[in-house]
Coordinates of C-alpha atoms and ligand atoms in Angstrom, one line a residue:
X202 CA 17.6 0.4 1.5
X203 CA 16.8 3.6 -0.6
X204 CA 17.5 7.2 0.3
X205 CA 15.7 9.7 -1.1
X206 CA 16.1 13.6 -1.0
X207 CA 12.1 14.6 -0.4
X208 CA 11.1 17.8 -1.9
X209 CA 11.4 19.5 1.7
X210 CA 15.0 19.3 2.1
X211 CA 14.4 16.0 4.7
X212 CA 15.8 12.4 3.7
X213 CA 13.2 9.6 3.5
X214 CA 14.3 6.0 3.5
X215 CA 12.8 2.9 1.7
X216 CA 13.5 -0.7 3.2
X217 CA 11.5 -3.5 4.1
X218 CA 11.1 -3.9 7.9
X219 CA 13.0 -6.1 10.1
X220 CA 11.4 -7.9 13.5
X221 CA 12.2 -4.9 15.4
X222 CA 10.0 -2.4 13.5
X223 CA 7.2 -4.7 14.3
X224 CA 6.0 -2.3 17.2
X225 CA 5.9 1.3 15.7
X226 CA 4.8 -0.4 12.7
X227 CA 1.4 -1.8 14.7
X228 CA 1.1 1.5 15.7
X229 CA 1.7 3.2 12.7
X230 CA -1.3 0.8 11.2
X231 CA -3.5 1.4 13.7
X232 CA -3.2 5.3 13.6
X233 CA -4.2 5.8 9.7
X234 CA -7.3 4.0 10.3
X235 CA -8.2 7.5 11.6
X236 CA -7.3 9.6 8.7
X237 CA -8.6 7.8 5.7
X238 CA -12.3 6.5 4.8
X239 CA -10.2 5.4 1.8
X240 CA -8.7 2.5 3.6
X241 CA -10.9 -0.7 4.5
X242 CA -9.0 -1.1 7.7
X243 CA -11.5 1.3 9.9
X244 CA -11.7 2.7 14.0
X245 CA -14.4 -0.5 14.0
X246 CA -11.5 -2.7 13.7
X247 CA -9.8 -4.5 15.9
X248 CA -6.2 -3.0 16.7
X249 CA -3.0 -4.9 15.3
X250 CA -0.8 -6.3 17.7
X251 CA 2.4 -6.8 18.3
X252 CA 2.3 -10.2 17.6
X253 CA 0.5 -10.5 14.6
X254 CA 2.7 -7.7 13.1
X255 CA 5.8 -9.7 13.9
X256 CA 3.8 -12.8 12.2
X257 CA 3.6 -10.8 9.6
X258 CA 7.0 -9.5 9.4
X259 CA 8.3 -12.8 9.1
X260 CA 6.4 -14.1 6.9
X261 CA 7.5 -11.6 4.4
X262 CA 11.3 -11.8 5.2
X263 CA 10.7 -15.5 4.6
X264 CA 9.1 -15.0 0.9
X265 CA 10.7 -14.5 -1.9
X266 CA 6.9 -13.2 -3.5
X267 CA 5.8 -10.9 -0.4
X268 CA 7.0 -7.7 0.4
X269 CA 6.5 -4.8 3.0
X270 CA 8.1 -2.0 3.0
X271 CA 8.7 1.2 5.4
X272 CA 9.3 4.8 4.6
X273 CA 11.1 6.7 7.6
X274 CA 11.6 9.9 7.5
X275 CA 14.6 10.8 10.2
X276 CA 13.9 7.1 11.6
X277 CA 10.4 7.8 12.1
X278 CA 7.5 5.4 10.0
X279 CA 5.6 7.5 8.0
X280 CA 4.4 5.5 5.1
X281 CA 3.9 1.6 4.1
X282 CA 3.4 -0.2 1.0
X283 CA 2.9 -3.8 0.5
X284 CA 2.2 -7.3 -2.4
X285 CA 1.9 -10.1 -2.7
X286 CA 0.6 -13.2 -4.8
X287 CA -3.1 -12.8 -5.1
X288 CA -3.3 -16.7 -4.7
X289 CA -1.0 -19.8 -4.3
X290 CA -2.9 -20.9 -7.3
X291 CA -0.4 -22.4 -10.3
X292 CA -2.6 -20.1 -13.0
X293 CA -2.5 -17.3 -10.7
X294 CA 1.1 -17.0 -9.6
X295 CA 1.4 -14.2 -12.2
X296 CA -0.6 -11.9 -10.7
X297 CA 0.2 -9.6 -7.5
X298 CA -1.8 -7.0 -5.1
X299 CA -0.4 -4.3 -3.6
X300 CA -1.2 -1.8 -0.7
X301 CA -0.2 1.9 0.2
X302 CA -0.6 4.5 2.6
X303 CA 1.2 7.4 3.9
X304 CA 0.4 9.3 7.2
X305 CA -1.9 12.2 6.4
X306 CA 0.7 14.7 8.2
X307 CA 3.3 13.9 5.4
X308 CA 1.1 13.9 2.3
X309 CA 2.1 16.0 -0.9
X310 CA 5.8 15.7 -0.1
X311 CA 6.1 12.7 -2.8
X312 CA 6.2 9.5 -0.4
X313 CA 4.2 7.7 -2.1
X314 CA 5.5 8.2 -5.7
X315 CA 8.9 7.2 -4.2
X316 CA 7.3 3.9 -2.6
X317 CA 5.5 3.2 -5.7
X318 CA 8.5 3.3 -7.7
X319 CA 10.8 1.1 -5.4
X320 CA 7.6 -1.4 -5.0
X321 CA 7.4 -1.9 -8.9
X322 CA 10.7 -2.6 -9.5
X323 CA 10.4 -5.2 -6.7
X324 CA 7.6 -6.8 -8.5
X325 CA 9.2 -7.1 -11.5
X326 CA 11.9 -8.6 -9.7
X327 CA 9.5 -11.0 -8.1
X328 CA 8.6 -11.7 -11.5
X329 CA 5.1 -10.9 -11.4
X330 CA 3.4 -10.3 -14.7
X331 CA 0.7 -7.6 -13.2
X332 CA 0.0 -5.5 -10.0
X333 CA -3.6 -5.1 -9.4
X334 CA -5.3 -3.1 -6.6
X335 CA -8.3 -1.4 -5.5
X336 CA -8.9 2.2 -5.1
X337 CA -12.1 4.0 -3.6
X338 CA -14.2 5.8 -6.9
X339 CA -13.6 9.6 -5.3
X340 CA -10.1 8.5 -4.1
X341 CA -8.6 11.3 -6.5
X342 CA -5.3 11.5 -5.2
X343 CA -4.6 7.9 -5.1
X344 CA -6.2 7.2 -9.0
X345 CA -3.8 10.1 -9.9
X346 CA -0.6 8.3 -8.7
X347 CA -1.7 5.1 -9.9
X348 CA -2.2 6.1 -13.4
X349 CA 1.2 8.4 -13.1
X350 CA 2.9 4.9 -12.9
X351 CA 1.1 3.0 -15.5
X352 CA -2.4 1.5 -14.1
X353 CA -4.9 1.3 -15.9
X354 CA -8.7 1.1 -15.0
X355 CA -10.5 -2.4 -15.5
X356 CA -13.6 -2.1 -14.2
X357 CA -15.0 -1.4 -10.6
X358 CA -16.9 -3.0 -7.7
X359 CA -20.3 -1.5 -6.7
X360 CA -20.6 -1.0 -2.5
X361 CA -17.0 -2.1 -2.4
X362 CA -16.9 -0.5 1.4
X363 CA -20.0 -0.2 3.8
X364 CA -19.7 2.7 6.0
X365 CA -21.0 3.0 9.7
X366 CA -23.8 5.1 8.5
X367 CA -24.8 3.0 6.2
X368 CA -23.4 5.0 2.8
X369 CA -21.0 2.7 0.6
X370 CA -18.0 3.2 -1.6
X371 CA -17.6 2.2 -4.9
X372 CA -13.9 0.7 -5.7
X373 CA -12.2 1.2 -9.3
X374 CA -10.2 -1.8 -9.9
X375 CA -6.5 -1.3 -11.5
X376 CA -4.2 -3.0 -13.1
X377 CA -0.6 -2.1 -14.1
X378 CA 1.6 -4.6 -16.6
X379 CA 5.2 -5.6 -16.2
X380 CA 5.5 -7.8 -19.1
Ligands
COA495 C1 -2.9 8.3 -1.7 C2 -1.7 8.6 -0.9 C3 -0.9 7.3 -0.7 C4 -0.8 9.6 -1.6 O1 0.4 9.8 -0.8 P1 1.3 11.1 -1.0 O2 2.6 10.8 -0.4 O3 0.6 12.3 -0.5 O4 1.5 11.1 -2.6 P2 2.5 12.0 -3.4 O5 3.0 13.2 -2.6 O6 3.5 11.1 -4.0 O7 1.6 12.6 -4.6 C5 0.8 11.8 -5.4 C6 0.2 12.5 -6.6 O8 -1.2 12.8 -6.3 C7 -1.4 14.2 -6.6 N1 -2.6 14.6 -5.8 C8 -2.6 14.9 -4.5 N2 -3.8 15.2 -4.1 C9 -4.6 15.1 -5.2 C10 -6.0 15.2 -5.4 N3 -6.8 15.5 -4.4 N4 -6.5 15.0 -6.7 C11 -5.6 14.6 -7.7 N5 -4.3 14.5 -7.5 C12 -3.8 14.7 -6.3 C13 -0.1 14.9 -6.3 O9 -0.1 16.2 -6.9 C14 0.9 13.9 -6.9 O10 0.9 14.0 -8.3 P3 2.1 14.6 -9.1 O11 3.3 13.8 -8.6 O12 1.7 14.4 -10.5 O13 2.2 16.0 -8.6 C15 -2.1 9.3 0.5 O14 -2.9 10.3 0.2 C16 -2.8 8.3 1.4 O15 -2.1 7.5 2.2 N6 -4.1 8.3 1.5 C17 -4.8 7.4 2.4 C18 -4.7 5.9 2.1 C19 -5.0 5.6 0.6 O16 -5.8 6.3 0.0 N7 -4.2 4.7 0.1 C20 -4.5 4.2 -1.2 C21 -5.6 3.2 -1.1 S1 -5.8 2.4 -2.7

């Protein structure tokens, strides 16, 4: 587990969950559905529940190539970050994806730049050669931390994201190296 010192004075902590997170963390999925049109997990989706969260729990504390992990500020979730392998594939194995989000409440505080940096290192430890990820065109805030910690754009996917009234996203796709 990390502890960090946020810029407010308050201490956020960095650890992957155990089992018993498995219930705020379904609810702490379900709730930033709400505050981003950034994220593809939308209001029009079903809600996680407890049991897939645990499923998904464990399968992570049973890899040695997936990862989760929390940030808790005084014991609450506030932010999550995961990777993984982008396939099973032999000639893939190299490769990772990641995920991030914090909840809107607790933004410009630095929670993400501390995940990001505790998620990399795990990579590397993982010993993947690359984390790649997709990030929404207008997604300013997001591209801006990515590229602070190395990504680089590689291209982009047109209509990455329908939305309910029909408009669409456009997704940049990034890249960062390890090797
Ligand atoms: C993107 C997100 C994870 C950032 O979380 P955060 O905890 O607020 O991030 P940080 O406080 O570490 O700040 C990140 C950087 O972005 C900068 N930033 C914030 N808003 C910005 C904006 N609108 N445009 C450009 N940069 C911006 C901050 O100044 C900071 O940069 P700095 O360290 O150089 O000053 C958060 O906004 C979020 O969860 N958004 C919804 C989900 C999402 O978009 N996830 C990513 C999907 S790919």
């Amino acid at each position: 587990m990390k502890e960090i010192k946020l810029k407010n004075g308050q201490t956020l902590t960095i650890a992957p969950p155990s089992i018993d997170d498995a219930k705020e963390l379904a609810c702490y999925v379900n709730s930033i559905r709400f505050e981003s049109k950034f994220i593809t997990y939308s209001e029009e989706d079903k809600p996680y529940t407890l049991a897939k969260e645990e499923e998904w729990i464990k399968s992570t504390l049973n890899s040695d190539r997936s990862f989760i992990f929390i940030a808790k500020l005084d014991g609450k979730i506030v932010g999550s970050a995961n990777f993984g392998p982008v396939s099973n594939k032999v000639r893939l194995t190299h490769r990772c994806e990641m995920g991030l989000s914090v909840s809107k409440q607790f933004w410009g505080l630095g929670i993400a730049s501390e995940i990001m940096k505790v998620l990399i290192e795990k990579a590397k430890e993982a010993r993947f050669e690359q984390i790649e990820l997709q990030v929404v065109e207008e997604n300013s805030a997001a591209r801006h931390l990515y590229k602070k910690f190395g990504f680089y754009e590689t291209g982009f996917i047109n209509h990455s994201m329908k939305y309910s009234d029909g408009s669409y996203a456009k997704s940049m796709l990034m890249q960062k190296d390890l090797i």
